[in-house]
Coordinates of C-alpha atoms and ligand atoms in Angstrom, one line a residue:
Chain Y
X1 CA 0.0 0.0 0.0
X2 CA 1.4 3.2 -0.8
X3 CA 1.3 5.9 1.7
X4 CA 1.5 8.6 -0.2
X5 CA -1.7 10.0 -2.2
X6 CA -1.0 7.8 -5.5
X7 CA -4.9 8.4 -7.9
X8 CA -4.3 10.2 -11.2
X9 CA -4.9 13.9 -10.6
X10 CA -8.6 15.1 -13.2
X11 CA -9.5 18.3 -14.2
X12 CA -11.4 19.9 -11.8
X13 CA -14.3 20.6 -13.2
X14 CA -17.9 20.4 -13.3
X15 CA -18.4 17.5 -15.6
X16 CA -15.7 15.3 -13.8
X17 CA -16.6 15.9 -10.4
X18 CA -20.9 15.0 -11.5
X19 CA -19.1 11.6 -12.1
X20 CA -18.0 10.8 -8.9
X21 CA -19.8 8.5 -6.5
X22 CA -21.5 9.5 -2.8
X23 CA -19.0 7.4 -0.7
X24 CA -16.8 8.6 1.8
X25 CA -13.0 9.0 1.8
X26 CA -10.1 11.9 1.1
X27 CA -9.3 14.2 -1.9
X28 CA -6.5 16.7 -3.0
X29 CA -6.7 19.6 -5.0
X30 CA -4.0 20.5 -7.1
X31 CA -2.7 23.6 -9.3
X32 CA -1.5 23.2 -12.9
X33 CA 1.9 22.5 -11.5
X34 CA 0.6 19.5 -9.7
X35 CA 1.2 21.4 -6.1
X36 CA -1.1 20.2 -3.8
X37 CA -3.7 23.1 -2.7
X38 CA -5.7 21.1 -0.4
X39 CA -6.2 18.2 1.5
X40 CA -10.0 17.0 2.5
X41 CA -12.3 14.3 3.3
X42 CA -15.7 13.6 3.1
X43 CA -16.3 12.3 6.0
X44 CA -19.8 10.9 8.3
X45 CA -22.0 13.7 7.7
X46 CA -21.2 15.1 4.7
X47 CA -24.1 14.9 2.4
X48 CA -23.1 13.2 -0.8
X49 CA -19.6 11.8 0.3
X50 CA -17.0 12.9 -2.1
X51 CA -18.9 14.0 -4.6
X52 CA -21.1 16.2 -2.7
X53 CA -17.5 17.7 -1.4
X54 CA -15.5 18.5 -4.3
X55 CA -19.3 19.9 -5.5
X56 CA -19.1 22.6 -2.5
X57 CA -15.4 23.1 -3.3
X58 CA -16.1 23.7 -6.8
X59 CA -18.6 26.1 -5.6
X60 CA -16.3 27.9 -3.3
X61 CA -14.0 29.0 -7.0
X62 CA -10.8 28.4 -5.2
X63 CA -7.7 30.6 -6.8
X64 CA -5.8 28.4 -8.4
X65 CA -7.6 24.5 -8.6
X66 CA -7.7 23.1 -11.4
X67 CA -7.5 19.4 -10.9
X68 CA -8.5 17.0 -8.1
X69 CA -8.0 13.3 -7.0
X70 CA -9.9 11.2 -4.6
X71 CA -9.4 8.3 -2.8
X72 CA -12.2 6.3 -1.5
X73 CA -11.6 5.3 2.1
X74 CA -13.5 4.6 5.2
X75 CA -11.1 5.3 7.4
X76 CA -11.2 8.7 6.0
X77 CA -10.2 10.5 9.6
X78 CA -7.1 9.3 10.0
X79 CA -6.1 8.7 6.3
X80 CA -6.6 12.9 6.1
X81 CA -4.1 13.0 9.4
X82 CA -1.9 10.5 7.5
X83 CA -2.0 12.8 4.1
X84 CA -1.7 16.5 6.1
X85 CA 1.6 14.9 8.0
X86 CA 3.3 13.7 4.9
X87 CA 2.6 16.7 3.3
X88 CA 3.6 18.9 6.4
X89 CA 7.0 16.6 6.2
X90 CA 7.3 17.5 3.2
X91 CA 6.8 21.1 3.0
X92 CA 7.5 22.3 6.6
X93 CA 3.8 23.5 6.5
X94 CA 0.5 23.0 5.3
X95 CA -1.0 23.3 1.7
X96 CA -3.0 27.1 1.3
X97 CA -6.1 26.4 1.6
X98 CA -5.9 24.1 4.5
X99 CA -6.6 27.2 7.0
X100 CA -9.8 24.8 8.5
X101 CA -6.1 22.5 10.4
X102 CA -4.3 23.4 13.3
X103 CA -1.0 22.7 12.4
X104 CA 0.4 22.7 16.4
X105 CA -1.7 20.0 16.5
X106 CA -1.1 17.2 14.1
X107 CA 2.0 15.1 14.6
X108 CA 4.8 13.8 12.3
X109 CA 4.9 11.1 9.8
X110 CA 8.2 11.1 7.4
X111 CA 7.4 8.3 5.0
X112 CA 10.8 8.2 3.5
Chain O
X1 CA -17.8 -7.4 48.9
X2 CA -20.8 -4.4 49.6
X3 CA -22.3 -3.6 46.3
X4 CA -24.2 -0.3 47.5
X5 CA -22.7 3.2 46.6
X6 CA -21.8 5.4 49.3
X7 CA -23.3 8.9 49.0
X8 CA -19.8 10.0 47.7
X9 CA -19.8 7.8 45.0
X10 CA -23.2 8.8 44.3
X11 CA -22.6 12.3 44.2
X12 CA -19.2 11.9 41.9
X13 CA -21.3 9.3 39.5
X14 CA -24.0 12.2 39.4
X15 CA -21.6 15.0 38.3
X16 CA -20.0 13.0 36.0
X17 CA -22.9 11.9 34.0
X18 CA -24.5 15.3 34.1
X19 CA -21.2 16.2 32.6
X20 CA -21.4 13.8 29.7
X21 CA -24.7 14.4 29.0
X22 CA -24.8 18.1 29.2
X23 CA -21.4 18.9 28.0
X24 CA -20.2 16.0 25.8
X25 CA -22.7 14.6 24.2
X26 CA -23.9 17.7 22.7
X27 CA -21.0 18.8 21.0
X28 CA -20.4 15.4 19.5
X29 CA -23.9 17.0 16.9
X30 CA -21.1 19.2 15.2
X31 CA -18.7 17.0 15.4
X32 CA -17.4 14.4 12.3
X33 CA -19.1 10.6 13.5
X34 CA -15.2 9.7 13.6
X35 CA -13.9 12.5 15.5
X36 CA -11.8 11.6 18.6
X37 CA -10.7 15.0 19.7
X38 CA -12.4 18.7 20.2
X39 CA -11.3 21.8 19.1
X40 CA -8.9 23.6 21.5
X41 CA -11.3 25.9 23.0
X42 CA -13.8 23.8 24.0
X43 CA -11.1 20.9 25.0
X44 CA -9.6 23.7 27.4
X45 CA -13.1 25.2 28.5
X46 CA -13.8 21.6 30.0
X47 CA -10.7 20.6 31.4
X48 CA -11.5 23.5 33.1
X49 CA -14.7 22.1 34.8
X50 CA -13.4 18.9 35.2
X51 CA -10.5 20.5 37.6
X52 CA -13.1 22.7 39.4
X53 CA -14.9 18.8 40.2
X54 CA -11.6 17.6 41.4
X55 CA -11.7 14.9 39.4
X56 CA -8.6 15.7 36.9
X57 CA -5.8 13.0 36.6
X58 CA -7.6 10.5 37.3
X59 CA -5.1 7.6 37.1
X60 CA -2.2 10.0 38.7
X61 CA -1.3 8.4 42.1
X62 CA -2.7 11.4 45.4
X63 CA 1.2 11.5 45.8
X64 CA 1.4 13.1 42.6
X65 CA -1.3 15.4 42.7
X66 CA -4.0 13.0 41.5
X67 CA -7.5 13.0 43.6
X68 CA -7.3 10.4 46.0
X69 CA -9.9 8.0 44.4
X70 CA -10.4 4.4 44.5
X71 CA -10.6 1.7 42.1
X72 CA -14.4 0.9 42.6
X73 CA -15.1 4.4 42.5
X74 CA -12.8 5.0 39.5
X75 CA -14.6 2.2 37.9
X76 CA -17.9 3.1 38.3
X77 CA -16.5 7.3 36.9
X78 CA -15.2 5.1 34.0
X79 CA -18.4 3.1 32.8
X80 CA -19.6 7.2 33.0
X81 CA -17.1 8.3 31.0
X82 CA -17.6 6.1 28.1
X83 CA -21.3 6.6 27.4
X84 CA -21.0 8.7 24.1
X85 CA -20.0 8.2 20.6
X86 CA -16.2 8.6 21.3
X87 CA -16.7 7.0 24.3
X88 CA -14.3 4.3 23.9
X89 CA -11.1 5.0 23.2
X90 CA -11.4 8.8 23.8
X91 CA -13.5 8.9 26.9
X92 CA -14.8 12.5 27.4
X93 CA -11.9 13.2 24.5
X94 CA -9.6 13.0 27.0
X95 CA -10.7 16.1 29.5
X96 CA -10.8 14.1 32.6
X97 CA -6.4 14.1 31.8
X98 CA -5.1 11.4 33.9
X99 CA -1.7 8.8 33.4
X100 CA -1.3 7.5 29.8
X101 CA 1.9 6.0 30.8
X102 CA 1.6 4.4 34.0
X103 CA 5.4 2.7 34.0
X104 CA 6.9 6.2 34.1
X105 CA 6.0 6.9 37.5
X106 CA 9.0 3.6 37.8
X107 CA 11.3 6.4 36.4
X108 CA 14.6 7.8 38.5
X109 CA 13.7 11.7 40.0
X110 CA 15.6 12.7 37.0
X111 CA 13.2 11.2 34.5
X112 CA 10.2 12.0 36.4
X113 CA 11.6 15.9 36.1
X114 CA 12.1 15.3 32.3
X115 CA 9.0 13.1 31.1
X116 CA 6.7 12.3 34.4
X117 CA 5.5 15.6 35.3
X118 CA 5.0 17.3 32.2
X119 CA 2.7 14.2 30.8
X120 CA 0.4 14.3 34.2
X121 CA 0.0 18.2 33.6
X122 CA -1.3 17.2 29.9
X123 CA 1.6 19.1 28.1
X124 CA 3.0 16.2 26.8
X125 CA 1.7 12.9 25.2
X126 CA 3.1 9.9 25.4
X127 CA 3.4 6.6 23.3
X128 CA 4.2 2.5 24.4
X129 CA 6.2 0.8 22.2
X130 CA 5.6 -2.5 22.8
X131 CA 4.3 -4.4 19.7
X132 CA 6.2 -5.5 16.5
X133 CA 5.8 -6.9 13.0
X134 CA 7.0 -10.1 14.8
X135 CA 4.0 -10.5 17.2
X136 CA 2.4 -8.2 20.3
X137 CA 0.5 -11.2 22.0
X138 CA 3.7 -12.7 23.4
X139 CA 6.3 -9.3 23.3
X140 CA 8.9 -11.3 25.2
X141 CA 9.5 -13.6 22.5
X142 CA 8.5 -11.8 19.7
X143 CA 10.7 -8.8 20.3
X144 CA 13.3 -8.5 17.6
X145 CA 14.2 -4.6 17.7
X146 CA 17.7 -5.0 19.1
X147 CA 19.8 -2.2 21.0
X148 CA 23.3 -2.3 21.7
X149 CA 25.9 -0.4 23.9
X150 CA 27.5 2.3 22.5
X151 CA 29.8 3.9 25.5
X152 CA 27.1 5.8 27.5
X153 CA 24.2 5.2 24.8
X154 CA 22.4 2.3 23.2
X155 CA 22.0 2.2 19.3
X156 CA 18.7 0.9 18.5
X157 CA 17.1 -0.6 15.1
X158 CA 14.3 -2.3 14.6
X159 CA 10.4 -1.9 13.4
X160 CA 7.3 -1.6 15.4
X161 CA 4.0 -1.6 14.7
X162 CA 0.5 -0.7 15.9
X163 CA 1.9 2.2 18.1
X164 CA -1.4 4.0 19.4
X165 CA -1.0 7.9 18.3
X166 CA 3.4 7.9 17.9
X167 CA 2.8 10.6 15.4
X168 CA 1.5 13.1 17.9
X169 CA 3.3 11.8 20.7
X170 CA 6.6 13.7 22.3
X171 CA 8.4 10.6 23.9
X172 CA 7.6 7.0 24.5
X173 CA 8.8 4.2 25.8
X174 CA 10.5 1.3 23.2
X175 CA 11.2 -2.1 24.3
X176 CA 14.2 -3.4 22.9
X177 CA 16.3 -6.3 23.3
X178 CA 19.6 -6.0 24.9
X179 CA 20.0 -9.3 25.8
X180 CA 19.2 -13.1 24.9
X181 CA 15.8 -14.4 24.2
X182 CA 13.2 -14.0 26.5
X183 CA 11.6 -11.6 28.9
X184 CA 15.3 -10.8 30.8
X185 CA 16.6 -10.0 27.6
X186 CA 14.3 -6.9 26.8
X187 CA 14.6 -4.0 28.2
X188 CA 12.6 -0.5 28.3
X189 CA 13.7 3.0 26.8
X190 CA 12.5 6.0 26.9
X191 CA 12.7 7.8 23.4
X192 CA 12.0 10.9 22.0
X193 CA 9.7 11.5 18.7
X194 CA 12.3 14.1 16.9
X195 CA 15.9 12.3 18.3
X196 CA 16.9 11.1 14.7
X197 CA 16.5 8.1 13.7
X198 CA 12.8 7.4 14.7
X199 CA 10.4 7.8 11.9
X200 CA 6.6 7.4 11.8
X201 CA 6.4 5.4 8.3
X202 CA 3.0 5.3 8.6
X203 CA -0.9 5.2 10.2
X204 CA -2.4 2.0 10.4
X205 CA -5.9 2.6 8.9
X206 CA -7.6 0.6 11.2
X207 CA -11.6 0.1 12.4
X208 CA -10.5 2.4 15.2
X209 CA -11.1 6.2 14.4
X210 CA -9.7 7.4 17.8
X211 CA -5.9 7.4 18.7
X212 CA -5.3 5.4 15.7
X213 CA -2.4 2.8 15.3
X214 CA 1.0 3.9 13.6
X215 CA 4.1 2.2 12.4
X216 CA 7.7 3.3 13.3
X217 CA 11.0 2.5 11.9
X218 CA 14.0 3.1 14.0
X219 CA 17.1 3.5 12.3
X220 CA 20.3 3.8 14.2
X221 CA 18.2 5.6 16.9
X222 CA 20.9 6.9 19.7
X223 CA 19.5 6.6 23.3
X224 CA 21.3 7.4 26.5
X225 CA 21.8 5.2 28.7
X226 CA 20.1 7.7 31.6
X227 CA 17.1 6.9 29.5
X228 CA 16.6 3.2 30.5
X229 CA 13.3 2.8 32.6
X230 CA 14.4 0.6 35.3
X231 CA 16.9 -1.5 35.0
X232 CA 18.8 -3.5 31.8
X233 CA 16.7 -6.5 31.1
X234 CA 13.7 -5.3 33.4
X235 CA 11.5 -3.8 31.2
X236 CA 9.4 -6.7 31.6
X237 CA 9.5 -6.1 34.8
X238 CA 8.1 -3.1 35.6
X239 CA 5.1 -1.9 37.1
X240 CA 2.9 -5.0 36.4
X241 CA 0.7 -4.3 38.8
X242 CA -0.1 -1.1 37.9
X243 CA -1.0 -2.5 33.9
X244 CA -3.1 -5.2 36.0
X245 CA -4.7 -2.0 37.9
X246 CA -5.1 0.3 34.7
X247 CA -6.8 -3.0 32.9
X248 CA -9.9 -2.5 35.4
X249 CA -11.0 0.8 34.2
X250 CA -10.0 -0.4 31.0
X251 CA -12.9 -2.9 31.5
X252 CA -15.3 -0.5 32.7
X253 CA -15.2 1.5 29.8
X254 CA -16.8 -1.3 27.8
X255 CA -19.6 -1.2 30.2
X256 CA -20.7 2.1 29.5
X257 CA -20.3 1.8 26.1
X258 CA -23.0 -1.5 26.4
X259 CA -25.1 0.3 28.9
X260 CA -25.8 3.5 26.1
X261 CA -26.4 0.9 22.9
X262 CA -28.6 -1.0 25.7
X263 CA -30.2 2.0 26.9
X264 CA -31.0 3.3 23.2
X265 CA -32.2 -0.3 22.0
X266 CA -34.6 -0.3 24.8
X267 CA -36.4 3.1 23.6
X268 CA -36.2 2.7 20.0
X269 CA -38.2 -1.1 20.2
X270 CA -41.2 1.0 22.2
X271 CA -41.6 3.3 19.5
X272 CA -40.8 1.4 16.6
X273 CA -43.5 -0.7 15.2
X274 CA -44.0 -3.8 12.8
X275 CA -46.7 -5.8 11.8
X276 CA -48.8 -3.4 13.6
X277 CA -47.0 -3.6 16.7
X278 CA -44.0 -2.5 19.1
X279 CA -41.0 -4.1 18.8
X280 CA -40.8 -4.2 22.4
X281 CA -43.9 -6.1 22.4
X282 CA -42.0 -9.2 20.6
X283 CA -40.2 -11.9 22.1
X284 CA -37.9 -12.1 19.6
X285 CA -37.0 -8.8 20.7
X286 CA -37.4 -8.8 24.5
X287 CA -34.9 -11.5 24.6
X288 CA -32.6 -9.6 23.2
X289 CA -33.1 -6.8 25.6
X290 CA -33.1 -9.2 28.4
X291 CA -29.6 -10.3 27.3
X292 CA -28.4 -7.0 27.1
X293 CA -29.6 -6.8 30.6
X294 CA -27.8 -9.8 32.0
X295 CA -24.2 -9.1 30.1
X296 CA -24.6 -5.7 31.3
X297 CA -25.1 -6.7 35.0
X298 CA -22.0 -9.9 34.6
X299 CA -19.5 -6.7 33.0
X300 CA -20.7 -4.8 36.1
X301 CA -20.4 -7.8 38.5
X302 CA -16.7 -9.0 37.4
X303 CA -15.3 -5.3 37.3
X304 CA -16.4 -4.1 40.6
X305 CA -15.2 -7.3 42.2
X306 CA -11.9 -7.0 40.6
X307 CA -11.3 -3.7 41.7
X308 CA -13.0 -4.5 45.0
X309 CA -9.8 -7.1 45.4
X310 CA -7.4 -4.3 44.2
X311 CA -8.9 -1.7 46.7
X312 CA -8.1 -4.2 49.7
X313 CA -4.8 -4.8 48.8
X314 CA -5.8 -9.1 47.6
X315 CA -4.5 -10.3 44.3
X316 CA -6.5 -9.5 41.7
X317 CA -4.1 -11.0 38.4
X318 CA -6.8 -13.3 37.4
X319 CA -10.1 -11.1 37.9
X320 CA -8.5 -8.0 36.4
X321 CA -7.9 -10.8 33.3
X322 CA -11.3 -11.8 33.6
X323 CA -12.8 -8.5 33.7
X324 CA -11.2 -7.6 30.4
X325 CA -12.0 -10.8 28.6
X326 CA -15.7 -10.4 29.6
X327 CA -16.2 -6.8 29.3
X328 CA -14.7 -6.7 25.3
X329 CA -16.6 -10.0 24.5
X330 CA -19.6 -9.2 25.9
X331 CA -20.3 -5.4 25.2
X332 CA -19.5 -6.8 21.9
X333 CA -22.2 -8.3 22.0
X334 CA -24.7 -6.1 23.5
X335 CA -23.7 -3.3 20.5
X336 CA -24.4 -6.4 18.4
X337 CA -27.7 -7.0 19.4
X338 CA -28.4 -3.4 19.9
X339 CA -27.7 -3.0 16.5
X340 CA -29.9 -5.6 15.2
X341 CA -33.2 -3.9 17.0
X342 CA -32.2 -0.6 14.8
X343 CA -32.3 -1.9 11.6
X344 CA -30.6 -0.2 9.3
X345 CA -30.3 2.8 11.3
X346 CA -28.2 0.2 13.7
X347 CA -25.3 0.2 11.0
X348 CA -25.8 4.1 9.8
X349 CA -23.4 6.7 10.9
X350 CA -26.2 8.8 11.9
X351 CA -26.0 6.8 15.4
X352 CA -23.4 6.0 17.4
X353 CA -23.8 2.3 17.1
X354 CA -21.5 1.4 14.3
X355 CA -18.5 3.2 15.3
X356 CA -18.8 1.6 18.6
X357 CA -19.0 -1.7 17.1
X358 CA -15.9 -1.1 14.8
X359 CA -14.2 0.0 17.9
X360 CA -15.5 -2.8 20.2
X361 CA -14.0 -5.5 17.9
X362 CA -10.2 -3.9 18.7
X363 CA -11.0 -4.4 22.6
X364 CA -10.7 -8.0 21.7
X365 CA -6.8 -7.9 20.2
X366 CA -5.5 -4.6 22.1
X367 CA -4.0 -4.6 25.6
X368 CA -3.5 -8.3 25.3
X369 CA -6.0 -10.6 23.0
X370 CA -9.0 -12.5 24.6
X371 CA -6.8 -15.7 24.1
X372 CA -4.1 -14.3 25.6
X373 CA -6.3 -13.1 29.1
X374 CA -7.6 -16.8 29.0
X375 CA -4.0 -17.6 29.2
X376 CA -3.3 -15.7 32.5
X377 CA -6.2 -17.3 33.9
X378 CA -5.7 -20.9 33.3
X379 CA -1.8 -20.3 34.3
X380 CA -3.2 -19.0 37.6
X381 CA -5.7 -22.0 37.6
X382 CA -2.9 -24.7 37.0
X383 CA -0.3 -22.8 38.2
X384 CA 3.1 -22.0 37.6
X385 CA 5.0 -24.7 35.8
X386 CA 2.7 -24.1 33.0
X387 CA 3.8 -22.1 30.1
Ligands
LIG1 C1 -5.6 -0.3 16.9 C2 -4.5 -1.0 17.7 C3 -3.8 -0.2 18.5 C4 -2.7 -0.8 19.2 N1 -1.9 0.0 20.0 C5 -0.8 -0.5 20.6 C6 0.2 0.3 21.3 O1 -0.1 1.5 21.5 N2 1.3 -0.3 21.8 C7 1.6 -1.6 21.6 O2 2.7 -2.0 22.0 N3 0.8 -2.4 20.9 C8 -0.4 -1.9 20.4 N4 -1.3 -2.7 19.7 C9 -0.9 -4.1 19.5 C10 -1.8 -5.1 20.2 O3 -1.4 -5.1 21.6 C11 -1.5 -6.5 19.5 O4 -2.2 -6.4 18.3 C12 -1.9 -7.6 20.3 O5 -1.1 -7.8 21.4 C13 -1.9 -8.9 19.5 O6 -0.6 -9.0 18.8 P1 -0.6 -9.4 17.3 O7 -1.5 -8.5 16.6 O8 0.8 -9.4 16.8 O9 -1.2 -10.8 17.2 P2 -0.4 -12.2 17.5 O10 0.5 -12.1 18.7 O11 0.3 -12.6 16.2 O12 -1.6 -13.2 17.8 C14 -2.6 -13.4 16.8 C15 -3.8 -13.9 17.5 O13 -3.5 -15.2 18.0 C16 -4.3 -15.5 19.2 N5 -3.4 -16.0 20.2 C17 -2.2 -15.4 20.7 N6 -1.7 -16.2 21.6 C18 -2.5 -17.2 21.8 C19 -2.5 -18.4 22.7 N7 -1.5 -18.6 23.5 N8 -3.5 -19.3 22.6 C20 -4.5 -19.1 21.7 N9 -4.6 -18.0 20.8 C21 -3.6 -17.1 20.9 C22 -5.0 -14.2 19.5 O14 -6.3 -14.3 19.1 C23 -4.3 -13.1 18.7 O15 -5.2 -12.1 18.4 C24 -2.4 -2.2 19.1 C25 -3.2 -2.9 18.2 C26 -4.3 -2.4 17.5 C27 -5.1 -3.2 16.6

């Protein structure tokens, strides 16, 4: 199993995102660069599970997103911990949009 | 063994489920069905409360600062504590503080300065190190991470694996063996999360959504000798009785758990109807409920007298081992059952059911596996020259 975030990144747009299904699980949105912009999950109460997400994110016309990728997972709550402390390995902090995470409060994962 | 509260206990049992229920439980409607902390505010706004009730720390020993409370009555604040969604593994999401790490209070003065005190005033967490790729049931044979003298520091390699919450943990202590096979050969360290050489590789996705498992590699890790808890070769050693003691509330925490599924199977088969009539009026259905009842009353029955036997100084080995095998197989299932009476609403993430069934099914394997309590209890039965 590979820890990091491994789906094919898809354009984020209306069209793709009306194909995705209702479950749960974690997604990434991504600049034309392939940076990651943020990392979220549709989690328990959201509405339509992933698709219902990337729907209110698509709605939200964040600066800069132009493609997504999702991974279906029902351990959603700590696979977004996992994915935010790789990335905050990575980076030495958290992708731009992620404003919604206290850093000072996640903890370290360096997947090497 | 007298069963009846005192008009203490009353009163703390009282206040703590007033505090569940009006605190807890309502914040848990905002909350993701997975969560297993709260956001800092609110975290710090009931700690607050819980230390005006004098019941914060609850494991820490009265010599350290810790209220001066029982094992009954520490029982009985536990089966309290777990009666919400989170309930299980994050009791009251952890406001009520207390001693994750109850081998440290084993430590020299020195390392109580350096990693005792500042984890019983909640500034620092804590991981145990314990399990491996190798095997967790039986850690003194299975134990292959090896360390090895270095002048005044031990070099350590090795993997381990199912670490509860390593990634947001400060220190921990690592069992490595520094010696031959067997339990005199292992001994306990006490490591630091950013000391190079110890990575998190990885969370283990697991059914548990609270303090979730995590993998860790340790590469050429450098540990002081000053940082051995205990002595070389004891870490097996150490404060047994006071894992036996923490197993207890351990227990308990299943009960509560059973007693809210319980509690909400009873009022959903009086309103629900089927074929033109109550669940509740059905057999099929009361026996259920009436098994609930009994398993309920058993968990109850096995916990207190364990910690009954504690409280009075007797052995309590095998009843704290009983009390845990009990408690995880039989809230399991009462949640079951529970469960069934909802219908599909049982398995839905709109009720608090499913994640405590997920999480139940871990009480069975964590902290020692059902097999493995049955184990301690039939060694203690046939006594010692069996293996
Ligand atoms: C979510 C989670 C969190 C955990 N957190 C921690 C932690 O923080 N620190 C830590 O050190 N460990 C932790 N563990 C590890 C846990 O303690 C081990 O999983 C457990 O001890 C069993 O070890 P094992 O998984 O290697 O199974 P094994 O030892 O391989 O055993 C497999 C199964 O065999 C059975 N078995 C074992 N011995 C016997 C016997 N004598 N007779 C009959 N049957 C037997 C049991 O059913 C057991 O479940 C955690 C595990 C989980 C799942």
């Amino acid at each position: 199993m590979t820890v990091r975030l491994s789906k094919p990144w898809r354009p984020f747009d209306h069209a793709t995102v009306a194909t995705l299904t209702g479950h749960l699980g974690v997604y990434e949105l991504g600049n034309t660069a392939g940076d990651v912009l943020y990392i979220g999950a549709a989690g328990g109460r959201s509405r339509f599970g992933l698709k219902g997400q990337l729907m209110d994110r698509l709605a939200a016309d964040l600066d800069g997103a132009c493609c997504f990728r999702v991974e279906v997972n029902m351990a959603y709550h700590s696979r977004r911990i996992e994915l935010l402390e790789i990335y905050l390995n990575d980076h030495g902090q958290l992708p731009i949009y992620n404003t919604d995470v206290d850093e000072s409060r996640l903890g370290r994962v360096r997947p090497g | 063994m007298d069963l009846a509260l005192t008009d203490e206990q009353r009163l703390i049992i009282d206040q703590v489920r007033r505090f569940v229920r009006e605190e807890i439980i309502p914040l848990e409607d905002d909350l993701d069905p997975d969560a297993d902390e709260l956001p800092g505010e609110q975290f710090e706004r009931l700690v607050a409360i819980v230390k005006d009730m004098g019941l914060y720390g609850l494991d820490t020993p009265p010599e350290y600062g810790g209220p001066d409370i029982d094992l009954v009555t520490r029982s009985l604040i536990a089966i309290e504590c777990s009666q919400h969604r989170a309930g299980l593994y994050a009791p009251c999401y952890y406001t009520f503080g207390g001693a994750r790490q109850a081998q440290l209070f084993e430590a020299t003065e020195e390392q109580k300065q350096k990693y005792l005190y500042p984890m019983l005033r909640g500034e620092k967490r804590v991981f145990f190190g314990l399990s491996e790729p190798s095997g967790g049931s039986d850690p003194a044979r299975a134990i292959q991470t090896r360390a090895v003298r270095d002048g005044d520091d031990w070099i350590l390699n090795g993997t381990k694996l199912w670490i509860s919450g390593a990634d947001r943990a400060d220190y921990g202590l690592l069992f490595a063996r520094t010696g031959g096979p067997g339990r005199s050969g292992v001994t306990a360290f006490i490591v630091e999360t950013d000391w190079p050489g110890f990575n998190i590789a990885r969370i283990v996705h697991t059914l548990r959504s609270a303090k979730y498992a995590t993998e860790i590699h340790i590469d050429n890790l450098r540990v002081p000798h000053a940082n051995i808890l205990g002595s070389e070769g004891g870490g097996f050693a150490i404060a047994n009785d006071r894992l036996s003691r923490q197993r207890i509330p351990y227990a308990a925490e299943c009960i509560g758990v059973a007693v809210k599924a319980n509690e909400m199977a009873v009022a959903y088969s009086k309103i629900r109807e089927t074929f033109g009539a109550a669940l509740a009026s059905r057999q099929g259905i009361q026996w259920m409920l009436v098994e609930n009842e009994i398993d309920i009353r058993m968990m109850r029955w096995l916990v207190l007298d364990a910690a009954f036997r504690a409280d009075q100084g007797e052995s309590f080995r095998t009843e704290s081992a009983i009390a845990k095998l009990q408690c995880a197989e039989l809230a399991s299932k009462v949640i079951d059952r529970s469960m069934q009476i909802h219908g599909g609403l049982g398995v839905a993430k709109d009720l608090p059911l499913e994640r405590w069934f997920r999480e139940m099914r871990i009480r069975r394997i964590g902290e020692g596996p059902s097999e493995v309590q049955k184990h301690v209890i039939a060694r203690d039965i046939l006594g010692a020259g069996l293996r």
